[in-house]
CSV table of C-alpha atoms and ligand atoms in Angstrom, one decimal:
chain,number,residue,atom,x,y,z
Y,28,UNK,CA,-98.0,-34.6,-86.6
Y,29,UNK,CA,-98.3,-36.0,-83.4
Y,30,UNK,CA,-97.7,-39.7,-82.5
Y,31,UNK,CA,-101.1,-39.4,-80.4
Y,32,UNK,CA,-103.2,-36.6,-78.3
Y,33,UNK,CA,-104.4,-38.1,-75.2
Y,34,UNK,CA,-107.4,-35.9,-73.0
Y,35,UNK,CA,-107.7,-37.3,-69.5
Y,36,UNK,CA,-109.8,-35.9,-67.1
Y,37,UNK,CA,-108.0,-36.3,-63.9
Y,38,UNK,CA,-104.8,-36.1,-62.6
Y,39,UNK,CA,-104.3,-40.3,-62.4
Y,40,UNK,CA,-105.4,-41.1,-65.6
Y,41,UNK,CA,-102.7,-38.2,-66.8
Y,42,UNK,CA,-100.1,-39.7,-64.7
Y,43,UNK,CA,-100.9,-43.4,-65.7
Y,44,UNK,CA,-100.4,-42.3,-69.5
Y,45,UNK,CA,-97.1,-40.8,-68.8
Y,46,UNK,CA,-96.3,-43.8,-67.0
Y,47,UNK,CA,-96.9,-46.2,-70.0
Y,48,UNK,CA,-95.8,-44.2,-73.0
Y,49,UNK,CA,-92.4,-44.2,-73.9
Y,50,UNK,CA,-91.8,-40.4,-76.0
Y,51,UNK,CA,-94.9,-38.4,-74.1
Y,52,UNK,CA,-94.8,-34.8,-72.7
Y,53,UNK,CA,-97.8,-32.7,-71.3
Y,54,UNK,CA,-99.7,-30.1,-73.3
Y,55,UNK,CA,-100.7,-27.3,-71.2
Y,56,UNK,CA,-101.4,-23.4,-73.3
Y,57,UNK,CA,-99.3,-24.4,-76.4
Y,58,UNK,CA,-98.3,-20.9,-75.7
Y,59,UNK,CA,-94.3,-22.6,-76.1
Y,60,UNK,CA,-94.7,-25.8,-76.7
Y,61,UNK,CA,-96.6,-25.6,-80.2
Y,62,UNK,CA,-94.3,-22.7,-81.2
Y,63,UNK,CA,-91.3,-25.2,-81.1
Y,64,UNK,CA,-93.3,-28.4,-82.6
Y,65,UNK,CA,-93.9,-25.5,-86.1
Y,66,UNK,CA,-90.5,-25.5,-85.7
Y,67,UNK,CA,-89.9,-29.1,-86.3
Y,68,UNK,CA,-87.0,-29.5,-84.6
Y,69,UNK,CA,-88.0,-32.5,-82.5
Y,70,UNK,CA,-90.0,-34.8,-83.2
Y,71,UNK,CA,-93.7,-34.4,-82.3
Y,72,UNK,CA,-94.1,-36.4,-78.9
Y,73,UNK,CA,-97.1,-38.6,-77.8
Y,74,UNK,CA,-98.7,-35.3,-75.8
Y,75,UNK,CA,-100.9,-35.2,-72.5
Y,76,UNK,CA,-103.4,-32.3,-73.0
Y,77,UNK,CA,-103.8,-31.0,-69.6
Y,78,UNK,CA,-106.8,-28.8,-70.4
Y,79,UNK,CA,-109.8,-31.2,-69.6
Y,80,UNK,CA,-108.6,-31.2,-65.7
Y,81,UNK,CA,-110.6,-29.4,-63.9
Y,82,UNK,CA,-108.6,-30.2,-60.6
Y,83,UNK,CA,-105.2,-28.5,-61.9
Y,84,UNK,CA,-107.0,-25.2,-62.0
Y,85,UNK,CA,-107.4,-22.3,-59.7
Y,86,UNK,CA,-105.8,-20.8,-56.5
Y,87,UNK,CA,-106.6,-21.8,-53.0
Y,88,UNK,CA,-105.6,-19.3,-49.8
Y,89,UNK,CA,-104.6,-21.2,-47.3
Y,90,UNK,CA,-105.6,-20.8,-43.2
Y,91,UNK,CA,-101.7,-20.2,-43.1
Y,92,UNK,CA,-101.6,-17.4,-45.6
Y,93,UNK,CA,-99.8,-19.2,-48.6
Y,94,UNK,CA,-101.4,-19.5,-51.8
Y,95,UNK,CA,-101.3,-22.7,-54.1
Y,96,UNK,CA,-101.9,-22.0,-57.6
Y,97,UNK,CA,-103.6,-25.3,-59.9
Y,98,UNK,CA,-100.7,-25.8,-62.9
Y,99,UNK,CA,-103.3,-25.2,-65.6
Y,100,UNK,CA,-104.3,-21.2,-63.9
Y,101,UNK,CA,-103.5,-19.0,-67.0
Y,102,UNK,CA,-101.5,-16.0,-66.4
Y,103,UNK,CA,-104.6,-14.3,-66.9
Y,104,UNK,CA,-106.3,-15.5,-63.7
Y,105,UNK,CA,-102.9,-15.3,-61.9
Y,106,UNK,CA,-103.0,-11.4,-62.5
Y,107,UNK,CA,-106.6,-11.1,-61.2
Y,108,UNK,CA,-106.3,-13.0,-58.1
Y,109,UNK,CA,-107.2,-10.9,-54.9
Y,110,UNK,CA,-105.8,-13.9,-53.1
Y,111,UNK,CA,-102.2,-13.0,-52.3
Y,112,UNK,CA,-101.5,-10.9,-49.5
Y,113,UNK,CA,-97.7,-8.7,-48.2
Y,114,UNK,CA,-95.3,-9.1,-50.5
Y,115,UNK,CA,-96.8,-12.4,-52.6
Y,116,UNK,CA,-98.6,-9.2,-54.6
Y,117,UNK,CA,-95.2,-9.7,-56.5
Y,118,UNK,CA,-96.7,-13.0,-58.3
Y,119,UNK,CA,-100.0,-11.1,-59.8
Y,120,UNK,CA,-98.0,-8.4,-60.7
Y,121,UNK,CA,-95.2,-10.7,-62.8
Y,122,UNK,CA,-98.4,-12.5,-64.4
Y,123,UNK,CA,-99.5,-9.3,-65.6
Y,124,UNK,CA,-96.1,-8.8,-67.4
Y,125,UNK,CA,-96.3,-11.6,-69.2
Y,126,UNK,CA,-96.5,-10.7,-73.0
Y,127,UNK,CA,-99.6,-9.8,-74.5
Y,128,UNK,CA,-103.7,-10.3,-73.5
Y,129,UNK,CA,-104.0,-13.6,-76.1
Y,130,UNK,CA,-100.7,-15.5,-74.7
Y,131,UNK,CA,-102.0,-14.6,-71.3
Y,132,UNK,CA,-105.1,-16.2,-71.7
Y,133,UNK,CA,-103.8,-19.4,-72.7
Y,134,UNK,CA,-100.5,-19.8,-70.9
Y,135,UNK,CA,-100.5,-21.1,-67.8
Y,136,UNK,CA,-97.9,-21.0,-64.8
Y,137,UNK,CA,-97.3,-24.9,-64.9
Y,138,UNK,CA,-96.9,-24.8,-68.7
Y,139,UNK,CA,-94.1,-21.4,-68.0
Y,140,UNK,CA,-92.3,-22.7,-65.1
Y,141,UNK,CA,-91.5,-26.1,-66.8
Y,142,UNK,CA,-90.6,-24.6,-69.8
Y,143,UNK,CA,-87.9,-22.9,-67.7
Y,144,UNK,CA,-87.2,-19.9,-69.8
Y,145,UNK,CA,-84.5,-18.0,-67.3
Y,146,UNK,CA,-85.8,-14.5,-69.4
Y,147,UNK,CA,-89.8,-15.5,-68.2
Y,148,UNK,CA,-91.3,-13.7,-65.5
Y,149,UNK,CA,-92.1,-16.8,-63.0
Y,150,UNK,CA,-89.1,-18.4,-62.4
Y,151,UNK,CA,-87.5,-15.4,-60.3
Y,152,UNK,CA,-90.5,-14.4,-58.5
Y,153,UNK,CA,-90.8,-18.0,-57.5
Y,154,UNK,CA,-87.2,-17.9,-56.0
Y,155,UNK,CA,-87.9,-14.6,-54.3
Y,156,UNK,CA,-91.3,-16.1,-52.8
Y,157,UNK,CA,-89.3,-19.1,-51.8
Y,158,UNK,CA,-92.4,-21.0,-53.6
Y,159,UNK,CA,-92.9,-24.7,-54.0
Y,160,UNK,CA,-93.6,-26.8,-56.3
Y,161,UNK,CA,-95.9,-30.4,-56.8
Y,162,UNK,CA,-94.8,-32.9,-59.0
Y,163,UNK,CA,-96.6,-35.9,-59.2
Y,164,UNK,CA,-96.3,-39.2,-61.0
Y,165,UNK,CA,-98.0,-42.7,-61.3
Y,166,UNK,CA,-96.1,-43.6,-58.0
Y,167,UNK,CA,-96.8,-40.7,-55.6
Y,168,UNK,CA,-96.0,-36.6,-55.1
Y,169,UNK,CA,-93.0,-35.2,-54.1
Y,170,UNK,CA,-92.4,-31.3,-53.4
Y,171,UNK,CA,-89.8,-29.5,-54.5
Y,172,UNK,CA,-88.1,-26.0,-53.5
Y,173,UNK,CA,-87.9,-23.7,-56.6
Y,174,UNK,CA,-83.8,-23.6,-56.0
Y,175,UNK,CA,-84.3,-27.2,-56.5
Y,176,UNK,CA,-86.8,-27.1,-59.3
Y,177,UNK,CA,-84.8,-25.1,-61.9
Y,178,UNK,CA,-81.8,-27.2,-63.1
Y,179,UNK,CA,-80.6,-25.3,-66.3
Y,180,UNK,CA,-81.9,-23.4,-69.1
Y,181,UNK,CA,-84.6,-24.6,-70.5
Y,182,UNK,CA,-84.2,-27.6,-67.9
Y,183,UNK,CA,-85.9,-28.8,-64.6
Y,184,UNK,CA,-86.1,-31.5,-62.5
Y,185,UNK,CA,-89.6,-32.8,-63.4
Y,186,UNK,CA,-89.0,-36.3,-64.5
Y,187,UNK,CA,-90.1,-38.0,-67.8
Y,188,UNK,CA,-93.0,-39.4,-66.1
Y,189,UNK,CA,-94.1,-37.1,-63.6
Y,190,UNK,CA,-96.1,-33.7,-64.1
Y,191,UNK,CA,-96.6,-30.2,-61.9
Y,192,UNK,CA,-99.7,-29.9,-60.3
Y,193,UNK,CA,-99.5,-26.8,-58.4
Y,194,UNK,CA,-97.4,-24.3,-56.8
Y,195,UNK,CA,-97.5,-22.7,-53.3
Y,196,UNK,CA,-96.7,-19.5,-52.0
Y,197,UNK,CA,-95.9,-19.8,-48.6
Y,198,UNK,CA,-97.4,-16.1,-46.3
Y,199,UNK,CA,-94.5,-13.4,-46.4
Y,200,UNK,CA,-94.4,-11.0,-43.0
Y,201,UNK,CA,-97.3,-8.6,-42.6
Y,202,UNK,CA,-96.4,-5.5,-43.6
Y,203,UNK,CA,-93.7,-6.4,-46.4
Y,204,UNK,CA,-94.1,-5.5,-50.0
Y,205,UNK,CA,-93.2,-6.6,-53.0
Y,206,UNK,CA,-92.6,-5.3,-56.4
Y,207,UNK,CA,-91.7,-6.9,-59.6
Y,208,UNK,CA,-89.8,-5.2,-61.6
Y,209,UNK,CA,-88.8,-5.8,-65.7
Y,210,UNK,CA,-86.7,-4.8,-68.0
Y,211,UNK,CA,-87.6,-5.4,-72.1
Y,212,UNK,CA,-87.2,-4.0,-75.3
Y,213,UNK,CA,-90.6,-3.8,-76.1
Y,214,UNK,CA,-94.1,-4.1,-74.5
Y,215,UNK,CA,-94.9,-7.8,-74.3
Y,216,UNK,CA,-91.5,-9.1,-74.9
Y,217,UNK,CA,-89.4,-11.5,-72.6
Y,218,UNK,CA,-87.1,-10.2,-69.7
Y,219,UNK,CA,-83.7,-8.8,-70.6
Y,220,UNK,CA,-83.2,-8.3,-66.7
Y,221,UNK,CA,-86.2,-8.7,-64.1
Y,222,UNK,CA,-85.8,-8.0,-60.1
Y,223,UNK,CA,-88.5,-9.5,-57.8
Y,224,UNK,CA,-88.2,-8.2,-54.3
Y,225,UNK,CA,-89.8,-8.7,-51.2
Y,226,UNK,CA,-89.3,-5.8,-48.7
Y,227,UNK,CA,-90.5,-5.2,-44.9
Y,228,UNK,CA,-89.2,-1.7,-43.5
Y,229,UNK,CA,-89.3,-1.0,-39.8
Y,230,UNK,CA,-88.8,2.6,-38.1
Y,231,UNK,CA,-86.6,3.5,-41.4
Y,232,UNK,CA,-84.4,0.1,-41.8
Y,233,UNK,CA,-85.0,-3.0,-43.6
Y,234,UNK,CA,-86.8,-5.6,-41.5
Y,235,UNK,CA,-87.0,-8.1,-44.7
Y,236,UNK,CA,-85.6,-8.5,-48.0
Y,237,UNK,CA,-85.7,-10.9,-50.8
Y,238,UNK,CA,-84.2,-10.4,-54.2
Y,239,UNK,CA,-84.5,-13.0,-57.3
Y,240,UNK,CA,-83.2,-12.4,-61.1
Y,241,UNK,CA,-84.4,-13.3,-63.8
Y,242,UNK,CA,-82.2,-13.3,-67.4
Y,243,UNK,CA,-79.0,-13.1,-65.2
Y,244,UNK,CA,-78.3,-16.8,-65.8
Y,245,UNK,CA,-79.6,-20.1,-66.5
Y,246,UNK,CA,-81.6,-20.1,-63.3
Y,247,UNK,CA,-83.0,-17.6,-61.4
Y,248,UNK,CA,-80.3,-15.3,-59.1
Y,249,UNK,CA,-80.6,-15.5,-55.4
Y,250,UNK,CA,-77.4,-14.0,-53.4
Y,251,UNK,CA,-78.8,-14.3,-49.4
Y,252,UNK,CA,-75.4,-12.2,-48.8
Y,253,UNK,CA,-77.1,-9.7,-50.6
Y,254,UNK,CA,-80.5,-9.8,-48.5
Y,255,UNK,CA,-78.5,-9.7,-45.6
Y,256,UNK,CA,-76.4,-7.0,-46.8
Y,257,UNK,CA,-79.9,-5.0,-46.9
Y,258,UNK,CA,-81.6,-6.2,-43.6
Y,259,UNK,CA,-80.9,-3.7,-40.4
Y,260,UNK,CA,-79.4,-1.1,-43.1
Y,261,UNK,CA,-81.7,2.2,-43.6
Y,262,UNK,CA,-81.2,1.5,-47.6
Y,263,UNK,CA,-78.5,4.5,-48.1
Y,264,UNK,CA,-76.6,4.6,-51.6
Y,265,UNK,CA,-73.5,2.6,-50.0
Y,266,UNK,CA,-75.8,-0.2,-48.7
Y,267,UNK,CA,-77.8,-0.5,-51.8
Y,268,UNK,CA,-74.7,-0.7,-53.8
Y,269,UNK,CA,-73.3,-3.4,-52.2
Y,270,UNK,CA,-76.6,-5.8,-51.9
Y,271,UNK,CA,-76.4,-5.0,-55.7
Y,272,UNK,CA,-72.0,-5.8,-55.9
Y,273,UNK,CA,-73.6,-9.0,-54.2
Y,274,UNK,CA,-76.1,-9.8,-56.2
Y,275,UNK,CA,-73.8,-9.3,-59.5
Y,276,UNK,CA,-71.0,-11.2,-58.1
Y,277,UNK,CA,-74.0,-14.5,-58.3
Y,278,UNK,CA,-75.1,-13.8,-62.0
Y,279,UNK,CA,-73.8,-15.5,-64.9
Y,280,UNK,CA,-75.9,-13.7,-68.1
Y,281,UNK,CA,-75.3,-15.2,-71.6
Y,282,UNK,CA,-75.4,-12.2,-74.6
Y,283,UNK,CA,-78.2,-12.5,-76.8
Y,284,UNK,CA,-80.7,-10.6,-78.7
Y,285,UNK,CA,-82.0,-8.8,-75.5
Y,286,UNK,CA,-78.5,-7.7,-75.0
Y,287,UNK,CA,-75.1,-8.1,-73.7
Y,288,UNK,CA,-73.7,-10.2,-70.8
Y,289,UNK,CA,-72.2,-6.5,-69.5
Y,290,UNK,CA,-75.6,-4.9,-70.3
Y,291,UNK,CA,-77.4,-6.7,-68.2
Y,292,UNK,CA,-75.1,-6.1,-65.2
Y,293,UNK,CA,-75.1,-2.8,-65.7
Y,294,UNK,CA,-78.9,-2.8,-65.4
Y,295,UNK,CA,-79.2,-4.9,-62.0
Y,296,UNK,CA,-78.0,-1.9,-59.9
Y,297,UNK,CA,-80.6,0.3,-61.7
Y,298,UNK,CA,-83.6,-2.0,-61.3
Y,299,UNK,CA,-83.0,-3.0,-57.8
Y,300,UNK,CA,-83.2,0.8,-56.8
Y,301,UNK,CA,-86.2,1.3,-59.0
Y,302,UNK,CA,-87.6,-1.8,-56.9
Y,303,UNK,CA,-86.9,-0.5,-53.9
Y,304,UNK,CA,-88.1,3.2,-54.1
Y,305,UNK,CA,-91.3,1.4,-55.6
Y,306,UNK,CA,-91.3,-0.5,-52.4
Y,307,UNK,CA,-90.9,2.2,-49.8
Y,308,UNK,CA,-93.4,4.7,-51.4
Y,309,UNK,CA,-96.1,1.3,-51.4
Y,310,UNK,CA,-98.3,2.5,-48.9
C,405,FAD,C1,-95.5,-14.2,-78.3
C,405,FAD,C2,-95.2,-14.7,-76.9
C,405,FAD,C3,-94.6,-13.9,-76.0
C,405,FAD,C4,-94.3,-14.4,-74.7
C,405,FAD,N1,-93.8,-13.5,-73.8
C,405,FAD,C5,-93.5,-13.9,-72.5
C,405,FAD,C6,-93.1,-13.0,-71.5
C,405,FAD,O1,-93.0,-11.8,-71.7
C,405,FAD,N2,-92.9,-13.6,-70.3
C,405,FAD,C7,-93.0,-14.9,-70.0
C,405,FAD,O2,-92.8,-15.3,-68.9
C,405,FAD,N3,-93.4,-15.8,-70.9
C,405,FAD,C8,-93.7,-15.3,-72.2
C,405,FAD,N4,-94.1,-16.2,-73.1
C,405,FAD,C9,-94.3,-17.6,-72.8
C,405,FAD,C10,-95.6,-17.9,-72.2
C,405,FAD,O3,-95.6,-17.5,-70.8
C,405,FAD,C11,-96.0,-19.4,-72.2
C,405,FAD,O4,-97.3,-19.4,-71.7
C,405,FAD,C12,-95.3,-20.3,-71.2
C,405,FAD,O5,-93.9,-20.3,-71.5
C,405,FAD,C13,-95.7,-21.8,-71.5
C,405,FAD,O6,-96.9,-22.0,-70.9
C,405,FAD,P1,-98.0,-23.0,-71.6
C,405,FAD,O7,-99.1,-23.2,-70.6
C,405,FAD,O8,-98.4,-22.4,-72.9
C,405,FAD,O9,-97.2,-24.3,-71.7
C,405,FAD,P2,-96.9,-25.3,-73.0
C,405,FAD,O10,-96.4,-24.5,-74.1
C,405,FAD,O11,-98.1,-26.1,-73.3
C,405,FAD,O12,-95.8,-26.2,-72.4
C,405,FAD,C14,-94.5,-25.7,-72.2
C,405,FAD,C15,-93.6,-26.9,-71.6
C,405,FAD,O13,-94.0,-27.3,-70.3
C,405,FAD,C16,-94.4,-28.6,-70.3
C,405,FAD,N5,-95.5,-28.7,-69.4
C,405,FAD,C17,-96.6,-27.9,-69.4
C,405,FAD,N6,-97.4,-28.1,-68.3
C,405,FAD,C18,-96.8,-29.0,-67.6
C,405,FAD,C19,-97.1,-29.7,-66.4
C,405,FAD,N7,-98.2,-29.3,-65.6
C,405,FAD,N8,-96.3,-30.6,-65.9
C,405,FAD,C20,-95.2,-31.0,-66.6
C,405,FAD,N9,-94.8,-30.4,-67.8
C,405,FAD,C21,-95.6,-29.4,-68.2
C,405,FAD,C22,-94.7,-29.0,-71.7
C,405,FAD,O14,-94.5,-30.4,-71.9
C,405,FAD,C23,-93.7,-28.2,-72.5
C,405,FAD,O15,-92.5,-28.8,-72.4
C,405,FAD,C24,-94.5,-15.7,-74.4
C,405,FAD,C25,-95.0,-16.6,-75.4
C,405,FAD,C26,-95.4,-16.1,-76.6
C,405,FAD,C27,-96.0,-17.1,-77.6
């Protein structure tokens, strides 16, 4: 059982208990959290329900085009959202991915991105987006980029004390498109290899491009030799196999149950062309 199950309200009375308790975390879906407290291998924490504030859910477009997404939005209202515009559709679209209708409705993007899971369907499309992220503690907010935001696996830089408030999407380039592409055993299941890319093509060559793994490594992959590999080339065979030579010269994928360390390499090449065929034929 839990030491005690505290229910603020508002984001400062949240904070203030996480400033005062010594062994506290946040409680956001349960969709992870209470699956590793039936395991019992921790202890069960002081925990933070973060369901009773109102003000960590929702998304807001801003007058600049960037989204910012409350920590407590479910995946469910993430993949509804008519609010993201070019090639931030890639953020829906991973949302909709996300296991099945029940775990949707219940996680929520704060609760998946500081679980850090490198095999969820976030943390890449964050990279790709170039997203932010609000942490927020007794003394203050800070923002963080998400290169800085994932650490390790299962490990960020949110601080014992602090908590994630939101996440922004900054505006991609008109035009650009983005596609979100996964790789799992089965309907529902976790990533073995996902690809979120953010393309622009102009008179037949790549204007923009931005690629993020996920499973390829404790964090997600970025290689900008890669993008810029892509960018001014009309995306023949040669150039495409080189962004993905790039890209597989950055990963570092662990084997596991979802399959090999060469497995997964092998797929990159394969889903970044499925992504960007996808992309081009996006009208
Ligand atoms: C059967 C099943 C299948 C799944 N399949 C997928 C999948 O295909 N893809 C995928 O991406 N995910 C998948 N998940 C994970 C799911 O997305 C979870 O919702 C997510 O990992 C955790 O979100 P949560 O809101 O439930 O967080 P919780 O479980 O409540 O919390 C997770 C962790 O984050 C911390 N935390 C939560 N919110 C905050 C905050 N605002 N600030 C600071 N710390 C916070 C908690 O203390 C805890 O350590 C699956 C889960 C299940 C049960």
């Amino acid at each position: 059982m839990s030491a005690a199950f505290h229910e603020p309200t508002t984001i400062a009375e949240a904070v203030a208990i996480l400033a005062t308790e010594p062994d506290v975390c946040c409680l956001a879906g349960g969709q992870s959290l209470v699956a590793a407290l039936n395991t019992r291998s921790f202890a069960a924490p002081t925990l933070v329900s973060l369901q009773r504030i109102e003000e960590l859910r929702g998304l807001r477009r801003g007058a600049d085009g960037s989204v910012t997404v409350g920590a407590m939005t479910t995946h469910r209202d993430v993949a509804r959202a008519d609010c993201f515009q070019a090639g931030q559709e890639i953020v829906p679209q991973a949302a909709a991915h996300i296991a099945h209708p029940a775990v949707r409705t219940m996680g929520t993007i704060g609760g998946s991105i500081c679980h850090a899971d490198p095999a969820a369907d976030y943390p890449g499309v964050l990279a790709a987006c170039g997203a932010t992220v609000t942490l927020v503690n007794a003394r203050g907010q800070r923002e963080l980029a998400a290169s800085d935001f994932f650490v390790d696996f299962l490990t960020t830089a949110v601080e014992p004390d602090e908590m994630v408030t939101a996440i922004t999407f900054p505006p991609m380039p008109e035009g650009t498109r983005g596609i979100y592409e996964k790789f799992c055993r089965s309907e529902g299941d976790f990533a073995t290899v996902s690809v979120a890319l953010i393309l622009g093509m102009h008179d037949g060559r790549c204007a923009f491009a931005r690629v993020a793994l996920g499973g390829c490594g404790p964090t997600p992959v970025r290689a900008p030799e890669a993008e810029t590999r892509l960018i001014g080339s009309r995306l023949d065979d040669d150039d495409i196999s080189s962004a993905s030579n790039l890209l597989c010269s950055r990963a570092a994928p662990q084997s596991d149950v979802r399959g090999s360390a060469e497995y997964r390499l092998m797929l990159v090449p394969r889903l970044l062309v499925r992504a960007l065929d996808r992309a081009r034929r996006r009208p």
